[in-house]
XYZ file of C-alpha atoms in Angstrom:
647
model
C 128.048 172.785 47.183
C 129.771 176.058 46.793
C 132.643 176.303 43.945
C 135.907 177.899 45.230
C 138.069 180.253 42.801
C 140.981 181.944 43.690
C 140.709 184.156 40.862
C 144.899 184.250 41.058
C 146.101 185.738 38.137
C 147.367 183.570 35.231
C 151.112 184.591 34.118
C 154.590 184.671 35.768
C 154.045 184.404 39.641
C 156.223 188.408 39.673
C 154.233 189.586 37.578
C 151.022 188.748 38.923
C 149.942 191.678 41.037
C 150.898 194.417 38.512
C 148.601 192.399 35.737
C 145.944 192.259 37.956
C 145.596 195.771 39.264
C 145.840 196.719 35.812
C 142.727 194.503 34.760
C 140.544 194.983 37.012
C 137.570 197.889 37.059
C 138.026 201.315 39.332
C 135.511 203.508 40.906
C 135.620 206.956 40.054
C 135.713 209.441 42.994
C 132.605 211.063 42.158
C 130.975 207.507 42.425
C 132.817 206.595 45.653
C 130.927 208.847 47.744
C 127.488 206.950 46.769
C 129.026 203.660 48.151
C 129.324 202.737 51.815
C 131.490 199.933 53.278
C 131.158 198.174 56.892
C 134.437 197.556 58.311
C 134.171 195.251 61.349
C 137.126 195.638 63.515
C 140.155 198.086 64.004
C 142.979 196.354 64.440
C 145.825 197.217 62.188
C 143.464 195.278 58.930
C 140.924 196.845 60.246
C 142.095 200.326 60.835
C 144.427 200.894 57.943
C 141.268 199.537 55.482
C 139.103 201.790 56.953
C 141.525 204.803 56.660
C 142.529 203.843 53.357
C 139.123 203.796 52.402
C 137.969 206.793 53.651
C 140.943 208.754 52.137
C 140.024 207.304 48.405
C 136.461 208.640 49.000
C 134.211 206.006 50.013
C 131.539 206.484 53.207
C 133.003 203.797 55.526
C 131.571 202.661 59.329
C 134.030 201.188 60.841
C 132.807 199.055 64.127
C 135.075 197.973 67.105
C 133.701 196.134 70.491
C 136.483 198.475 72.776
C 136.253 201.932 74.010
C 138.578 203.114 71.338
C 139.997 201.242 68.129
C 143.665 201.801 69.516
C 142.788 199.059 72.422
C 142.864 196.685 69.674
C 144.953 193.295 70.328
C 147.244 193.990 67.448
C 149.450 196.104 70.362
C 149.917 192.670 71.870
C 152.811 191.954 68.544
C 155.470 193.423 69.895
C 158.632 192.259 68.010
C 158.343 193.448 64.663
C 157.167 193.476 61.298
C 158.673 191.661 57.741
C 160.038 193.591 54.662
C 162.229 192.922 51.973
C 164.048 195.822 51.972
C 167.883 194.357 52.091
C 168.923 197.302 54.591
C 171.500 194.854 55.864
C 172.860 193.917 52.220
C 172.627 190.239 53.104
C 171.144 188.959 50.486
C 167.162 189.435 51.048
C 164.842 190.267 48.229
C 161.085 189.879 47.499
C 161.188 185.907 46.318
C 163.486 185.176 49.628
C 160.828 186.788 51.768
C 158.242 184.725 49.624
C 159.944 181.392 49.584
C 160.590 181.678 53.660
C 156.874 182.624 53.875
C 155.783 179.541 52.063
C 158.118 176.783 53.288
C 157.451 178.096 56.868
C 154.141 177.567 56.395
C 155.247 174.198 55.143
C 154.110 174.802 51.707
C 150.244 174.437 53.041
C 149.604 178.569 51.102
C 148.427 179.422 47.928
C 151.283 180.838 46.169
C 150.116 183.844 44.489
C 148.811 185.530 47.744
C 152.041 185.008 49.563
C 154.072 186.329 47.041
C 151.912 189.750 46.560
C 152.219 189.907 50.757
C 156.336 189.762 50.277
C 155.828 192.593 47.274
C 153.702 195.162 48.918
C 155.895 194.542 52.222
C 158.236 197.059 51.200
C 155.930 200.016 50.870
C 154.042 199.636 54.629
C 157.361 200.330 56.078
C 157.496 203.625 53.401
C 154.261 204.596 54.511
C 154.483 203.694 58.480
C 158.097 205.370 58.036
C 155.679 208.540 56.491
C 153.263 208.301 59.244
C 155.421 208.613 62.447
C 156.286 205.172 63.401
C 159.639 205.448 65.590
C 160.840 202.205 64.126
C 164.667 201.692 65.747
C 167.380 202.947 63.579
C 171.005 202.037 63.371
C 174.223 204.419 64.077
C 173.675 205.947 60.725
C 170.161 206.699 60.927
C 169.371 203.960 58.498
C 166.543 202.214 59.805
C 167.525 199.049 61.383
C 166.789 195.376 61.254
C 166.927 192.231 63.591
C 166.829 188.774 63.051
C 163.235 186.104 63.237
C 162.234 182.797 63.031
C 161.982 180.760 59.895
C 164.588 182.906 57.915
C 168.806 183.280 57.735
C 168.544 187.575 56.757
C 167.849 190.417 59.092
C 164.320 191.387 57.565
C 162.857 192.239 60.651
C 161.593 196.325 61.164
C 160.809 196.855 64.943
C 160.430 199.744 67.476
C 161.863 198.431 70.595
C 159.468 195.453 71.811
C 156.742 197.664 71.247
C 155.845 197.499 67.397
C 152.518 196.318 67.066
C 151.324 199.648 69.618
C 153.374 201.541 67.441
C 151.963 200.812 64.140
C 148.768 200.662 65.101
C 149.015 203.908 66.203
C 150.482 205.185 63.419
C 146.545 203.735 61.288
C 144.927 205.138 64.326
C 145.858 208.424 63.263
C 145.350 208.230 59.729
C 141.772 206.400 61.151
C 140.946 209.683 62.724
C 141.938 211.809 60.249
C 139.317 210.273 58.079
C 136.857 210.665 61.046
C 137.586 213.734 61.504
C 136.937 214.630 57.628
C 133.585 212.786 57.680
C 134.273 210.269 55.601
C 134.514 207.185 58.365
C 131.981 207.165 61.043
C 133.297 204.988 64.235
C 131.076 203.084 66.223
C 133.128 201.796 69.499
C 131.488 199.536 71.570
C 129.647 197.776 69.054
C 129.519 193.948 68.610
C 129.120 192.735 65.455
C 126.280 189.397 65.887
C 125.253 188.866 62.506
C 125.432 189.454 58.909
C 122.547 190.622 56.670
C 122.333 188.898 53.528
C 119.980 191.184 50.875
C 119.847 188.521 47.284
C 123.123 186.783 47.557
C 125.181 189.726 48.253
C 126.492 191.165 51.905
C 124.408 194.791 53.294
C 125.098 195.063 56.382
C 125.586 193.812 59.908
C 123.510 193.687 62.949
C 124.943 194.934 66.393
C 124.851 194.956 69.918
C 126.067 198.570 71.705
C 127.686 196.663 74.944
C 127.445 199.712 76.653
C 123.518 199.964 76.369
C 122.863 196.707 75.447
C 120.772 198.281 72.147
C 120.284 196.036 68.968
C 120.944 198.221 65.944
C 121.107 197.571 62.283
C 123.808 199.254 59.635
C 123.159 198.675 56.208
C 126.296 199.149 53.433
C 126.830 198.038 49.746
C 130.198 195.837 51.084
C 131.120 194.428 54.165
C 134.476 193.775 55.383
C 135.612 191.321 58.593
C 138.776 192.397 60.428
C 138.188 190.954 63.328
C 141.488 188.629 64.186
C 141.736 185.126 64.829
C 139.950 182.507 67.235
C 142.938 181.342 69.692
C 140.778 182.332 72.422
C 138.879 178.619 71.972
C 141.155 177.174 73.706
C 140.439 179.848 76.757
C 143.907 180.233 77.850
C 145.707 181.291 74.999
C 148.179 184.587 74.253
C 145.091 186.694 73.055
C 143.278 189.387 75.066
C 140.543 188.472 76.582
C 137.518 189.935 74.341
C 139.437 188.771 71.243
C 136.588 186.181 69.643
C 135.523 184.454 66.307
C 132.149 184.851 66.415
C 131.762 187.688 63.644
C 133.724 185.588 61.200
C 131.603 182.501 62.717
C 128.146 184.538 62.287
C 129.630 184.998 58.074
C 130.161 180.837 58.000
C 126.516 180.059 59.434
C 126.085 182.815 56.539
C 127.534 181.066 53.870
C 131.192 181.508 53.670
C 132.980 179.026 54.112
C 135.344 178.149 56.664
C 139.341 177.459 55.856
C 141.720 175.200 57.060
C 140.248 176.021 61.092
C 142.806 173.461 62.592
C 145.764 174.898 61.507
C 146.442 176.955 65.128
C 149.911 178.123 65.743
C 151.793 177.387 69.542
C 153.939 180.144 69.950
C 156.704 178.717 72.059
C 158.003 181.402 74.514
C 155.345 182.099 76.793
C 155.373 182.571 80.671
C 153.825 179.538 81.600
C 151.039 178.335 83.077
C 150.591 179.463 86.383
C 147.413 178.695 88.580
C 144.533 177.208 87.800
C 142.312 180.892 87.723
C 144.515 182.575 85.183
C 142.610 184.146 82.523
C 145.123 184.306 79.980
C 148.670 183.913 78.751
C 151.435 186.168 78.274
C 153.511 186.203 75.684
C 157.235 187.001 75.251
C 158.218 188.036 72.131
C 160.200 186.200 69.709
C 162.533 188.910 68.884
C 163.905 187.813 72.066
C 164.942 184.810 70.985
C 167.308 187.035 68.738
C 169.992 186.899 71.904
C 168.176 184.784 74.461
C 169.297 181.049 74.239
C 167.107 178.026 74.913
C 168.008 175.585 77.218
C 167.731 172.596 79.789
C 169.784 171.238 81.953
C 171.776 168.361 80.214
C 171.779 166.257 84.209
C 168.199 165.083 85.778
C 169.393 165.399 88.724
C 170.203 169.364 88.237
C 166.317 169.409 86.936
C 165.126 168.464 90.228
C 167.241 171.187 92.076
C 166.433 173.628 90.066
C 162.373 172.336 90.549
C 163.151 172.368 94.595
C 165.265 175.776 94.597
C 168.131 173.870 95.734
C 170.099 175.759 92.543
C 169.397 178.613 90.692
C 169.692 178.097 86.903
C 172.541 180.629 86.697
C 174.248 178.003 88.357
C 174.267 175.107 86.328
C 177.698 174.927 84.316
C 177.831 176.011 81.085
C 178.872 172.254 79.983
C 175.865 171.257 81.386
C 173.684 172.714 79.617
C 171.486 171.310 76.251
C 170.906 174.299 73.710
C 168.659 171.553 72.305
C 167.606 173.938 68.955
C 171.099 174.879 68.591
C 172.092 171.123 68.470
C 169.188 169.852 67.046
C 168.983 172.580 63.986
C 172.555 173.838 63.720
C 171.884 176.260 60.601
C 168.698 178.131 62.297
C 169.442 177.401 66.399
C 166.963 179.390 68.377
C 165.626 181.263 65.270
C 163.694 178.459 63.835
C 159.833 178.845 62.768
C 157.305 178.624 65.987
C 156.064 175.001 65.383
C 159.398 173.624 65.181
C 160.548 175.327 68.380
C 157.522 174.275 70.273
C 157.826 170.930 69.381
C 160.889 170.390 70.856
C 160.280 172.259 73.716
C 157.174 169.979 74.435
C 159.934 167.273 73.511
C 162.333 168.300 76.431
C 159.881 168.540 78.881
C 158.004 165.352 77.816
C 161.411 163.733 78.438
C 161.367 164.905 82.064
C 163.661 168.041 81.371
C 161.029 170.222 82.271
C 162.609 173.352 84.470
C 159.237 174.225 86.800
C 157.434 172.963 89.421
C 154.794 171.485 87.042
C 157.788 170.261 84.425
C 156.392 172.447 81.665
C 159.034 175.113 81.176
C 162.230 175.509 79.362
C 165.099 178.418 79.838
C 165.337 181.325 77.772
C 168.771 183.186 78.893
C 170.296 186.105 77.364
C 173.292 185.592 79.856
C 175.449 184.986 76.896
C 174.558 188.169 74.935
C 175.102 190.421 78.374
C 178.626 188.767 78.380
C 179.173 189.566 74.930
C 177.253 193.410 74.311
C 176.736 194.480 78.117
C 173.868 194.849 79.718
C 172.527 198.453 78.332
C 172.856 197.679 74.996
C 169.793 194.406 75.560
C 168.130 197.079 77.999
C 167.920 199.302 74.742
C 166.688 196.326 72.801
C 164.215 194.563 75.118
C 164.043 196.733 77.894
C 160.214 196.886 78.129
C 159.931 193.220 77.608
C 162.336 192.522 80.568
C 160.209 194.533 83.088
C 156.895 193.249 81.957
C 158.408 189.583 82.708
C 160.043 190.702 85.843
C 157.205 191.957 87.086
C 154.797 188.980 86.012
C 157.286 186.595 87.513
C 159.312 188.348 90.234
C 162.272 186.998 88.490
C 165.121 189.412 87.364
C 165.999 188.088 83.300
C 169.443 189.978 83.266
C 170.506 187.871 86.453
C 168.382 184.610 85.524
C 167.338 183.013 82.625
C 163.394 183.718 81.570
C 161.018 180.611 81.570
C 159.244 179.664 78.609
C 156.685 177.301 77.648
C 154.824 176.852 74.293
C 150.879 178.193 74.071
C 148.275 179.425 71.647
C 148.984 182.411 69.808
C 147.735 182.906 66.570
C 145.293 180.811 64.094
C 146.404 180.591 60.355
C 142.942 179.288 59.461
C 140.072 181.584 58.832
C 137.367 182.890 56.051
C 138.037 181.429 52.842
C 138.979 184.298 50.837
C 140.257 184.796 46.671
C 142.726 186.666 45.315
C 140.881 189.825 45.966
C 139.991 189.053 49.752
C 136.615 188.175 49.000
C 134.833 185.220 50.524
C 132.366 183.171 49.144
C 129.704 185.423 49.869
C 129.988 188.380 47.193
C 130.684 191.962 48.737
C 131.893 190.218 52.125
C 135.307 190.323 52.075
C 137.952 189.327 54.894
C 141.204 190.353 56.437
C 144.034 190.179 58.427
C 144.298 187.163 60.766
C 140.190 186.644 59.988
C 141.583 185.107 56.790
C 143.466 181.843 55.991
C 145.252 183.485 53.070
C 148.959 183.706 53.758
C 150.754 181.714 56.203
C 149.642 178.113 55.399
C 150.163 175.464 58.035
C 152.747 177.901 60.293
C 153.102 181.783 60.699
C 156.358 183.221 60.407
C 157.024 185.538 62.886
C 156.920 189.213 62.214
C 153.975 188.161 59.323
C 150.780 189.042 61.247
C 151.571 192.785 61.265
C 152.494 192.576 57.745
C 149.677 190.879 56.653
C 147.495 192.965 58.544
C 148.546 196.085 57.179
C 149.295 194.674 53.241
C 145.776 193.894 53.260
C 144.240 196.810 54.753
C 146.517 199.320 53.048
C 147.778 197.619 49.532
C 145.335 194.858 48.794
C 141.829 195.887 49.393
C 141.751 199.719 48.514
C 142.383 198.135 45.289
C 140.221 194.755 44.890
C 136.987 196.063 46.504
C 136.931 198.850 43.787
C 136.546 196.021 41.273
C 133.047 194.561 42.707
C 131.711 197.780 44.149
C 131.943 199.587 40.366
C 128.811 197.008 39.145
C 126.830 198.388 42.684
C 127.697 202.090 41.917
C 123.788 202.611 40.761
C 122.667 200.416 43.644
C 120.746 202.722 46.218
C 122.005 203.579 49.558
C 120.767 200.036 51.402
C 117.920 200.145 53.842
C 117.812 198.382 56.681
C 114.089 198.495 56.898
C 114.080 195.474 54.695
C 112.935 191.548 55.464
C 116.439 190.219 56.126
C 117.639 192.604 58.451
C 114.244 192.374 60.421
C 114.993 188.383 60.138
C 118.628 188.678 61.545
C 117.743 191.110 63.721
C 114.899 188.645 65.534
C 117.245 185.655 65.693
C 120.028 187.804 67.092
C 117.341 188.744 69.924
C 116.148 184.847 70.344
C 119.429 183.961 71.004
C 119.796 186.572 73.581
C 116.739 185.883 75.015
C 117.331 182.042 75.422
C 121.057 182.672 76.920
C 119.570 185.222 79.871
C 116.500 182.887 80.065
C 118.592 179.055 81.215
C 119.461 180.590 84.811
C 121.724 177.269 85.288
C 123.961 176.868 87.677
C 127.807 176.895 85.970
C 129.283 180.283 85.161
C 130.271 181.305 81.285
C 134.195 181.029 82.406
C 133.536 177.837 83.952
C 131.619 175.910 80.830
C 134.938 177.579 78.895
C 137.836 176.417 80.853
C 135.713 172.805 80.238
C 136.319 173.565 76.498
C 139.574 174.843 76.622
C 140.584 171.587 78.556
C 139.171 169.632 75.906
C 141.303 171.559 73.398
C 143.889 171.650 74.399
C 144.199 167.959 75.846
C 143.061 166.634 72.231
C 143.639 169.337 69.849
C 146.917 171.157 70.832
C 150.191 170.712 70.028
C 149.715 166.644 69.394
C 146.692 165.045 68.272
C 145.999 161.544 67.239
C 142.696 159.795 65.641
C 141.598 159.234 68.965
C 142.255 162.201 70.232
C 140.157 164.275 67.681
C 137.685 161.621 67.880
C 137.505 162.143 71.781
C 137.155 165.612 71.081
C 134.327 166.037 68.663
C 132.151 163.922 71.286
C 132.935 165.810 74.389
C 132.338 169.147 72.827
C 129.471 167.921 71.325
C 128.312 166.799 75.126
C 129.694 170.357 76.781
C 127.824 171.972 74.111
C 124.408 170.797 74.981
C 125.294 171.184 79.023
C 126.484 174.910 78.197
C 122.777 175.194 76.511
C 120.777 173.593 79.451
C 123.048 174.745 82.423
C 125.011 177.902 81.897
C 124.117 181.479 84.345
C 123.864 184.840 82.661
C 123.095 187.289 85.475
C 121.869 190.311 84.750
C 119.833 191.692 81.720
C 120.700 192.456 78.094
C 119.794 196.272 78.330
C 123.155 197.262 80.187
C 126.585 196.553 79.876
C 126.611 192.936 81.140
C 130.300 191.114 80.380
C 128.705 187.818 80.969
C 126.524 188.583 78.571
C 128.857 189.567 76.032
C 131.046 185.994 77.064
C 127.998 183.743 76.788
C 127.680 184.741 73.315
C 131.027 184.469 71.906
C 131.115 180.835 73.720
C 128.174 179.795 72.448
C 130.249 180.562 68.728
C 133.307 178.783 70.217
C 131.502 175.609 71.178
C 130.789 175.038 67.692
C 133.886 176.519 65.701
C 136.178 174.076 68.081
C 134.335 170.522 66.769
C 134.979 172.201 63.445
C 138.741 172.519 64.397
C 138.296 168.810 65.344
C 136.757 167.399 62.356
C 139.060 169.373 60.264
C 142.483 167.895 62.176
C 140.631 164.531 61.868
C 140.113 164.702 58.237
C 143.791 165.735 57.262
C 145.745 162.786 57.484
C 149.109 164.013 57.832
C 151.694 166.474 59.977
C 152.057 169.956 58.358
C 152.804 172.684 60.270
C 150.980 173.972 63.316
C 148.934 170.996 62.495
C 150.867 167.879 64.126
C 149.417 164.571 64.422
C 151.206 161.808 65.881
C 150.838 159.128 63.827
C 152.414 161.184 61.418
C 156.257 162.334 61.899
C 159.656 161.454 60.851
C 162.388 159.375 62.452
C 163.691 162.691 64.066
C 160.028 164.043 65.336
C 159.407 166.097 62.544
C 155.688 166.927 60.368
C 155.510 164.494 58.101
C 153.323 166.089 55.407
C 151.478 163.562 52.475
C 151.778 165.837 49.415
C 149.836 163.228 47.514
C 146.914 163.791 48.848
C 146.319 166.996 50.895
C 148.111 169.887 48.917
C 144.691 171.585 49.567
C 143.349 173.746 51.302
C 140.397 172.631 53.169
C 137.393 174.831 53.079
C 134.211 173.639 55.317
C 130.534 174.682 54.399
C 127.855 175.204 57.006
C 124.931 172.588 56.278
C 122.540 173.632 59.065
C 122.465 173.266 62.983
C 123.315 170.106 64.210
C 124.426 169.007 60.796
C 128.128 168.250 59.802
C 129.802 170.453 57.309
C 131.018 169.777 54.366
C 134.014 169.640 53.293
C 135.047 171.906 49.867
C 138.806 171.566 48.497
C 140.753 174.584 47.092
C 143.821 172.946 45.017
C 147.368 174.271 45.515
C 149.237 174.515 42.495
C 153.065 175.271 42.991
C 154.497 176.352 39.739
C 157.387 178.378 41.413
C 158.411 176.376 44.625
C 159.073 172.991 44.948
C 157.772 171.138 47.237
C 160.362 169.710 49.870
C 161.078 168.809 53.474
C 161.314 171.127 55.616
C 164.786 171.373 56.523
C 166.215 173.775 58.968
C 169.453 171.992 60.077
C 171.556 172.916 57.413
């Protein structure tokens, strides 16, 4: 069984960074240009390590599966990103970020981590600020703040509803600056499949070019996954399309373990569900909760006009109306964390409430904001996000309220990663939403773009110095060796059995099946049974996929099936690990809710006696069940509480 060590710093929790950068070894520049570095993925982790990287000195390959690293899903966050910068002199500092951070993730995050993420927050907005980003800027010129779930200060830095494009813009440039220099190479339209293990340590990845379908093999003295999270299990979820888990799945089957996989956040203001061929969700961002108001009608009976377009919801008195998170959590109202807020949305609708023709929506209206600030000044705010719903929907949100329902967004679990972002395999190191390090059992809003960019520009530059000055007299790798021919073959087998089954269901089909299942039995509620229920009938859809699924075409073209039958064949598997993982933790925490486990009021009911872990799974061999490796959480600064956000 493998040991887990977080390697956090001993010492007071503020001073913990500082001691450690100071301890740990350095790479001179003259040595950094003998060392290469895979990075896997250009998202903002992705592309700010890789520039980073490149700028200290090292030779980095950076990989992305688009036609160019700026089509990366981290343009999908569009409301903003965290800092502690106090611009609004209300009160915010580094340990407020940190202690929001860690009770919205309902205290389910190892300390030290979260607290470095709320110190180094403050200098990505000094170097995005450096780099171009228009973030939005008050009458003075200051730059301005709004307000986000989960907290009670304006902390929030955002360019219109467009801040995730923004900032990743702002590391695609500094990404091609280093291209430009020579010091990255990119490689777009390459897939990682596996990862070449050379005596215990990572050297390199093999391939696929999806544009010619060639197998190729890169060989590097580190290897670094920024390849997001694995939402798209569930098949309709917030996430583009080609957003996967299978190169931090292809690292597990390697030997790195696997972190707390069931803890999957519903992000609760989403257009809903609309047809049964939809391919995915689209998300509305939660800055807009910021001035839109949730609500259902308080009457039944105004439900069903509403459902049969008998009234329009602008209609329905103002009396008559429930602001159910304003009345249910009077200190936080619309502005509390995700989980909580699609709870009781699920709540609402479960109780008939529901404002759509299926019953599965709620009312976000900004009505009362137009009233108070006119209607230019939430065109200068959200105007983007208005027209993208209006012209999803057909439905003008400055005359009627926006619907909403709950879906999945973002997963908090991911590669088990230390202190310094590596995983249990050394030189393989992880980041971004591909690790479980920072959010615990809930994201924060605004935290994924942080995170992303705190790792990639503040945390790793630094940490992978530390193991890559003991390989600075290890020879450029080779990938003529044993184990890449070995991963190289099995990557081919498995291609060669996928195009070879000729069944007779489609890839999108055998994946709507497993979405279905997760959803159903490991969404937003799950039970004993449920899990249970699930772990069999994946198990079942897993061996149908194998016997019965149609790849047309060949693998030496671009062939999207292709590309889809892979990354289900990883999601088949990494969902019964979401399964057994929700099964095995006993209690409510989070994004994680099981029923059996809640207060008197609906609430996660977490059991701090016996799960202040974090649970860490090890890959025992196909067809085998993991097992199960616990990382204790010590909190020495916070103490552990209820979650309380009505007062």
């Amino acid at each position: 069984m493998v040991k887990l060590e977080s390697k956090a710093p001993q010492g007071p929790l503020a001073d913990k960074w500082s001691k450690h950068k100071a301890e740990i070894k350095v790479v001179s520049p003259a040595n950094k240009r003998k060392l290469d570095i895979i990075v896997v993925g250009t998202g903002l982790g992705g592309a700010s390590a890789a520039a980073s990287l490149g700028e200290l000195g090292y030779n980095v390959k950076v990989f992305c599966i688009s036609d160019s690293p700026r089509r990366a899903h981290s343009i999908a966050a569009q409301g903003g990103i965290n800092a502690a910068k106090n611009y609004q002199n209300d009160n915010d500092s580094v340990y407020r970020l940190f202690y929001d951070t860690i009770k919205g993730g309902d205290y389910r995050a190892r300390e030290a981590n979260v607290y470095r993420l709320a110190e180094v927050s403050n200098h990505i907005i000094d170097q995005c600020v450096a780099q171009g980003v228009p973030f939005a800027r008050d009458y003075g010129g200051l730059l301005d703040n709004r307000s986000f779930g989960g907290a009670q200060v304006s902390r929030t830095f955002y360019a219109r509803g467009q801040t995730g494009q923004q900032l990743l813009l702002g590391a695609y440039a500094a990404l091609n600056r280093q291209i430009a220099k020579g010091s990255v190479k990119s490689y777009p339209r390459h897939e990682m499949l596996d990862l070449v293990i050379v005596d215990g340590k990572a050297r390199g990845i093999i391939t696929r070019n999806v544009v010619t379908g060639e197998i190729e093999r890169f060989g590097a003295h580190a290897v670094v996954i920024a390849t997001g999270g694995y939402g798209n299990v569930f098949f309709l979820s917030t996430n583009a399309m080609n957003s996967n888990g299978s190169a931090a799945w292809q690292c597990y089957k390697k030997g790195a373990v696997f972190a707390n996989p069931c803890f999957t956040q519903i992000h609760p203001t989403c257009i809903p569900v609309h047809g049964t061929q939809q391919s995915k969700l689209t998300l509305m961002s939660e800055s807009l909760r910021n001035d839109g108001r949730i609500w259902v009608p308080k009457k039944k009976e105004d439900v069903e006009k509403i459902r049969t377009k008998k009234l329009k919801p602008s209609q329905i008195p103002e009396e008559d109306r429930d602001y159910y998170l304003e009345r249910r959590y009077p200190a936080f109202g619309n502005l509390v964390p995700r989980d909580v807020a699609s709870r009781a949305a699920k709540e609402r609708c479960d109780a008939g409430f529901g404002v759509n023709e299926t019953g599965l929506a709620v009312f976000l209206d900004f009505s009362t904001a137009i009233n108070r600030l006119g209607e230019q000044t939430i065109r200068e705010r959200y105007g983007n996000l208005f027209q993208m719903y209006e012209k999803i929907t057909d439905v003008n949100p400055y005359k009627e309220p926006m619907t909403i329902y709950p879906a999945v967004h973002y997963t908090m679990g991911g590669i088990w990663v230390d202190y310094n972002l590596m995983t249990t395999i050394p030189g393989l190191y992880a980041i971004g939403e591909a690790n479980f390090s920072d959010h615990g059992a809930n994201r924060l809003g605004a935290s994924a773009l942080m995170q992303g960019l705190a790792d990639g520009y503040f945390v790793l530059p630094y940490t992978i110095g530390d193991y890559l000055s003991h390989e600075i007299q290890t020879p450029k790798i080779k990938t003529d060796l044993p184990e890449f021919e070995v991963a190289e073959k099995g990557v081919r087998e498995k291609i060669a059995k996928l195009l070879s089954i000729q069944g007779k269901e489609t890839v999108d089909d055998l994946h709507k099946k497993l979405g279905h299942i997760m959803w159903e039995n490991v969404g937003m509620a799950r039970s004993k049974e449920s899990l249970e229920k699930a772990i069999v009938e994946i198990q079942a859809l897993r061996k149908s996929f194998w016997a019965n699924v149609r790849v047309p075409g060949t693998d030496k073209e671009f062939n999207q099936e292709l590309e889809k039958a892979v990354r289900l064949a990883d999601f088949l598997e990494l969902g019964e690990l979401m399964a057994r993982d929700a099964l095995n933790r006993n209690e409510s925490c989070g994004g994680h809710f099981r029923v059996e486990y809640q207060t008197p009021e609906g609430e996660a009911l977490r059991d701090d006696e016996h799960y202040v872990y974090v649970a860490a799974w090890e890959y025992t061999g196909k067809d085998k069940e993991p097992e199960l490796v616990k990382e204790p959480l010590a909190f020495e600064t916070v103490h552990l509480a209820q979650r309380n956000y009505k007062d």
